[in-house]
PDB file of C-alpha atoms in Angstrom:
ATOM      1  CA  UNK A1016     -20.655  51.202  -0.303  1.00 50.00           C
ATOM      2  CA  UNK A1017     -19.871  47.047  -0.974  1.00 55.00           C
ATOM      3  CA  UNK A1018     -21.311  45.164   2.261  1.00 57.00           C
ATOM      4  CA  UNK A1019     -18.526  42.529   2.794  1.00 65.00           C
ATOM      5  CA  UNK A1020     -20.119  38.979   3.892  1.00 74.00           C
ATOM      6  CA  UNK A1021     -18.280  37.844   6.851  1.00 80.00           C
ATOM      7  CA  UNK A1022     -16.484  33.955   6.039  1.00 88.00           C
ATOM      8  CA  UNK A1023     -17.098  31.291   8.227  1.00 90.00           C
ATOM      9  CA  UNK A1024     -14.891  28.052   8.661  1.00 91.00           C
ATOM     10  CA  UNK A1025     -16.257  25.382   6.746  1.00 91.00           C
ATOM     11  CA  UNK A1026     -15.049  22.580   9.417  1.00 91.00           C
ATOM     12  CA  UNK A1027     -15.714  24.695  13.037  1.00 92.00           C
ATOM     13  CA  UNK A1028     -18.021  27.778  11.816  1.00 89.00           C
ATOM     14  CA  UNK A1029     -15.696  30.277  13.153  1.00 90.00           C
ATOM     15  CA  UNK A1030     -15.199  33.444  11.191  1.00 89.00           C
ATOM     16  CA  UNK A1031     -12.587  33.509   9.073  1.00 89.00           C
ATOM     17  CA  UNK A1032     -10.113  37.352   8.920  1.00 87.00           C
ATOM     18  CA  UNK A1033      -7.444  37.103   6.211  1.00 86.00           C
ATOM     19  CA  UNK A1034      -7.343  36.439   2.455  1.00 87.00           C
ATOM     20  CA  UNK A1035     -10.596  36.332   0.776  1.00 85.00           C
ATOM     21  CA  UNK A1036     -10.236  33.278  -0.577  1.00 88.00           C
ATOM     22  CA  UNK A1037      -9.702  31.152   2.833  1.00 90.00           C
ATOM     23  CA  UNK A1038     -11.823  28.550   3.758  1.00 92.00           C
ATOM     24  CA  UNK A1039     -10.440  27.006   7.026  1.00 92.00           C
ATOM     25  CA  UNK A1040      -9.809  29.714  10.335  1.00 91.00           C
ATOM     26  CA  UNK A1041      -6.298  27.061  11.112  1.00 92.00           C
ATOM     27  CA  UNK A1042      -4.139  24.861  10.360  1.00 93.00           C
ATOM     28  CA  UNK A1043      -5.965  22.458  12.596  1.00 95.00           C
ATOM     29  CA  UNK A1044      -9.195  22.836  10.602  1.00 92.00           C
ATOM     30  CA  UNK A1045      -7.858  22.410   7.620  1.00 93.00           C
ATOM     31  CA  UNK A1046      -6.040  19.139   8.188  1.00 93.00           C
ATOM     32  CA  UNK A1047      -9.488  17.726   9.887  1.00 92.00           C
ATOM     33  CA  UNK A1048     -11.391  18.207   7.103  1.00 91.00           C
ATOM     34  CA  UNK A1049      -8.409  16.648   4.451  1.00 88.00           C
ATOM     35  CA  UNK A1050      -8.316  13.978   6.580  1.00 86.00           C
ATOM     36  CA  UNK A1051     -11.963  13.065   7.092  1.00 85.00           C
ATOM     37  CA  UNK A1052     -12.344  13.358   3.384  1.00 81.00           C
ATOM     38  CA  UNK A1053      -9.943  11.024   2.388  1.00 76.00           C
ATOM     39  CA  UNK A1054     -10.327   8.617   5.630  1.00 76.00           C
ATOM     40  CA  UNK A1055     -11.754   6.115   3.181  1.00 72.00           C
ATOM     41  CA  UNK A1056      -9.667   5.607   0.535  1.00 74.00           C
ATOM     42  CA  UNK A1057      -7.089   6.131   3.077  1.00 77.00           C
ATOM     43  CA  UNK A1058      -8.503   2.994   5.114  1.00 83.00           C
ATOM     44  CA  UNK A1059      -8.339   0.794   1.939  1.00 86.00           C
ATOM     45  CA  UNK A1060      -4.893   1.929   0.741  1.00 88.00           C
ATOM     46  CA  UNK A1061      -3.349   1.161   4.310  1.00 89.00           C
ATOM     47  CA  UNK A1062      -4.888  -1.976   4.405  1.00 93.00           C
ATOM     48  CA  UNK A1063      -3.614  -3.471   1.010  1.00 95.00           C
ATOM     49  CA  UNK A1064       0.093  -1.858   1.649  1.00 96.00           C
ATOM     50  CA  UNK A1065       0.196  -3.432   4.977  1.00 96.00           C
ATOM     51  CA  UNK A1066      -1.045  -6.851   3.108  1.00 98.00           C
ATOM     52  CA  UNK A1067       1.747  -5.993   0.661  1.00 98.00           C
ATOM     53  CA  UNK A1068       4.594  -5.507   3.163  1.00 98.00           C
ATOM     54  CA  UNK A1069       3.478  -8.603   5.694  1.00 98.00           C
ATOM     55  CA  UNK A1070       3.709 -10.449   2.340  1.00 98.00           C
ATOM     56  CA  UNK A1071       7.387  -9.290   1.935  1.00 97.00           C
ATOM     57  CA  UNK A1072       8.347 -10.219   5.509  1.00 98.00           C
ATOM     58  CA  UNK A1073       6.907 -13.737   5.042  1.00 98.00           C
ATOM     59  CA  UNK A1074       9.270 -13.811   2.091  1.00 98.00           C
ATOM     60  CA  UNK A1075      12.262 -12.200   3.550  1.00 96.00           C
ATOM     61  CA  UNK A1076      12.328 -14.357   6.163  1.00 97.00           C
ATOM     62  CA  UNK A1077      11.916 -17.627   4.704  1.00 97.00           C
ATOM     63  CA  UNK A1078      14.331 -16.870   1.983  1.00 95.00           C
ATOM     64  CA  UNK A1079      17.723 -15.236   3.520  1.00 93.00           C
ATOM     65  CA  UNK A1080      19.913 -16.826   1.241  1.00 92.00           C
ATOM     66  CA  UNK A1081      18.426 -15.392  -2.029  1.00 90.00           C
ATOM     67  CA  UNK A1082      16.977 -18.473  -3.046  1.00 94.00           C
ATOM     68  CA  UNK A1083      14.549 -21.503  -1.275  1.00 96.00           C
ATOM     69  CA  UNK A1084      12.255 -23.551  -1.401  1.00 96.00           C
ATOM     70  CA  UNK A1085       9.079 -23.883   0.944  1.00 97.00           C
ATOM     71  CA  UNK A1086       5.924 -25.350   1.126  1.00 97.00           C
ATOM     72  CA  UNK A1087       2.883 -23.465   0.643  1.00 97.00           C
ATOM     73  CA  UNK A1088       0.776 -24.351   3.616  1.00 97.00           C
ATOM     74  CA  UNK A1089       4.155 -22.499   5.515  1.00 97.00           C
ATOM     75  CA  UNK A1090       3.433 -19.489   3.957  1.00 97.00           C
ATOM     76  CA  UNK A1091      -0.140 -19.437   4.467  1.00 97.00           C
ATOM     77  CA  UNK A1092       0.657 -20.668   8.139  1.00 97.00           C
ATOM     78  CA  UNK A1093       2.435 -17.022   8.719  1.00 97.00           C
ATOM     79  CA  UNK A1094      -0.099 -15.045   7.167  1.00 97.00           C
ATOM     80  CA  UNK A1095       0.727 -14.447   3.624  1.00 98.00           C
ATOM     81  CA  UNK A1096      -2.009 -13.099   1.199  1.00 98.00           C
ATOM     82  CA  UNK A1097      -1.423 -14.734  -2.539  1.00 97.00           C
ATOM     83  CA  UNK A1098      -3.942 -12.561  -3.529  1.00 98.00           C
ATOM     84  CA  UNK A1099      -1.817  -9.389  -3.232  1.00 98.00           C
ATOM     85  CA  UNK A1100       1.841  -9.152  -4.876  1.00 97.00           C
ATOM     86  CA  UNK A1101       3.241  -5.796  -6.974  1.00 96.00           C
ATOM     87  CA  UNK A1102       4.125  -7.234  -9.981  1.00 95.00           C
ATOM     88  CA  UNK A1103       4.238 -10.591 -12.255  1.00 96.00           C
ATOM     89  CA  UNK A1104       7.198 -11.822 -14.965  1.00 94.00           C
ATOM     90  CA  UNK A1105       6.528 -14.388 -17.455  1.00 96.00           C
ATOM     91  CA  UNK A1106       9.635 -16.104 -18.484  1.00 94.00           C
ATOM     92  CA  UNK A1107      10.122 -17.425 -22.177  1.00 97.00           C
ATOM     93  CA  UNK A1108       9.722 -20.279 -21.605  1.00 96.00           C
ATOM     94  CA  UNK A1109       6.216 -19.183 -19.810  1.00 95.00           C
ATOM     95  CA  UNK A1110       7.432 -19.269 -15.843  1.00 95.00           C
ATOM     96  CA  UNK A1111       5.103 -17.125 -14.167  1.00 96.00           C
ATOM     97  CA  UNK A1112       7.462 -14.764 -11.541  1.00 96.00           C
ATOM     98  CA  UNK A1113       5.082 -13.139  -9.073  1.00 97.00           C
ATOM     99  CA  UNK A1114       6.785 -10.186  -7.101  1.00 97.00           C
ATOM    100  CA  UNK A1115       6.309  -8.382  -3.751  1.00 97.00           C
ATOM    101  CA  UNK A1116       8.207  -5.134  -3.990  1.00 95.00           C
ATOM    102  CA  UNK A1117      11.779  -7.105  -4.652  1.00 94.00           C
ATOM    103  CA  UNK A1118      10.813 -10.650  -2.770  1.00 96.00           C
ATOM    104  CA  UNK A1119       9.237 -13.170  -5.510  1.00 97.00           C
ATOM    105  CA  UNK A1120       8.254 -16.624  -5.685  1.00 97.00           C
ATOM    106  CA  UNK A1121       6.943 -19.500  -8.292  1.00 97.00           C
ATOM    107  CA  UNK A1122       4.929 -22.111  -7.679  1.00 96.00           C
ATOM    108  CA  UNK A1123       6.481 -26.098  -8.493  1.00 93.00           C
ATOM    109  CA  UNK A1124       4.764 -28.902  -8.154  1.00 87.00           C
ATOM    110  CA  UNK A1125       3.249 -31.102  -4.986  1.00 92.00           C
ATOM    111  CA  UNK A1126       2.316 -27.243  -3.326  1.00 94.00           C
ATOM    112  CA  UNK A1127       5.789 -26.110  -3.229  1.00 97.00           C
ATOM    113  CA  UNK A1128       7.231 -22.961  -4.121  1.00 97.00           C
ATOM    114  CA  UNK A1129      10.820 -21.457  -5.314  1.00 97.00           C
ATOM    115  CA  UNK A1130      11.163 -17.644  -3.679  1.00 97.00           C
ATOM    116  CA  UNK A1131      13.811 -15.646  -5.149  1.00 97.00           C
ATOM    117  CA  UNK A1132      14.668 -12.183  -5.505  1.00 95.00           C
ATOM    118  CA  UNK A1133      14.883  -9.842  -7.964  1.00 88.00           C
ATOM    119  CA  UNK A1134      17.209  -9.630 -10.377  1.00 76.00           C
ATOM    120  CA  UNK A1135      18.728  -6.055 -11.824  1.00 72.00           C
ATOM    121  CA  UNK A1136      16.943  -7.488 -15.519  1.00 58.00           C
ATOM    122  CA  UNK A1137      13.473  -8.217 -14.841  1.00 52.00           C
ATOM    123  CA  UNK A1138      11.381  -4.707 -14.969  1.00 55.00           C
TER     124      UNK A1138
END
């Protein structure tokens, strides 16, 4: 006669009745211990998307028309992060594009900047 080992829940300690192969007693154990594991790299990837999307509303707003010009010290006044965009284009002719999501800018001369948006042809 096989001696079963009772389960216990790897989160609360409770023991476990169901499939053998269950590790959590509920659905309230289980998502406590997904989230506590990935509370860290959860942390950091909030932190840089909500970087990313303040960066987009700085844009957004200062560029309604599709195309503008600003100074940088405005956009650095608001908040924005030039450290943290989603993409870069290099024109030909060696313009460097950098992107947030769809909101971009270049930098021009004196500190100022041109902000655009994207067109349907730059991947």
């Amino acid at each position: 006669m096989a001696t079963t080992k009772k389960k216990t829940c790897i989160v609360c300690g409770d023991e476990i009745t169901g499939r053998p192969d269950k590790r959590f007693c509920s659905d309230n154990c289980r998502s406590t211990h997904h989230n506590r594991h990935n509370s860290d790299h959860t942390n950091f990837i909030r932190n840089i998307n909500n970087t990313l999307r303040k960066n987009r509303r700085i844009l957004e707003g200062l560029n309604p028309e599709g195309k503008a010009t600003v100074h940088r010290d405005k956009l650095l006044e608001m908040g924005f992060n030039f450290r943290y965009f989603t993409n870069e284009y290099v024109t030909r002719t060696g313009t460097v594009y950098r992107y947030v999501y769809e909101q971009g800018y270049t930098e021009r001369d004196n500190g100022y900047l041109t902000l655009v948006v994207r067109q349907a042809y730059v991947e």
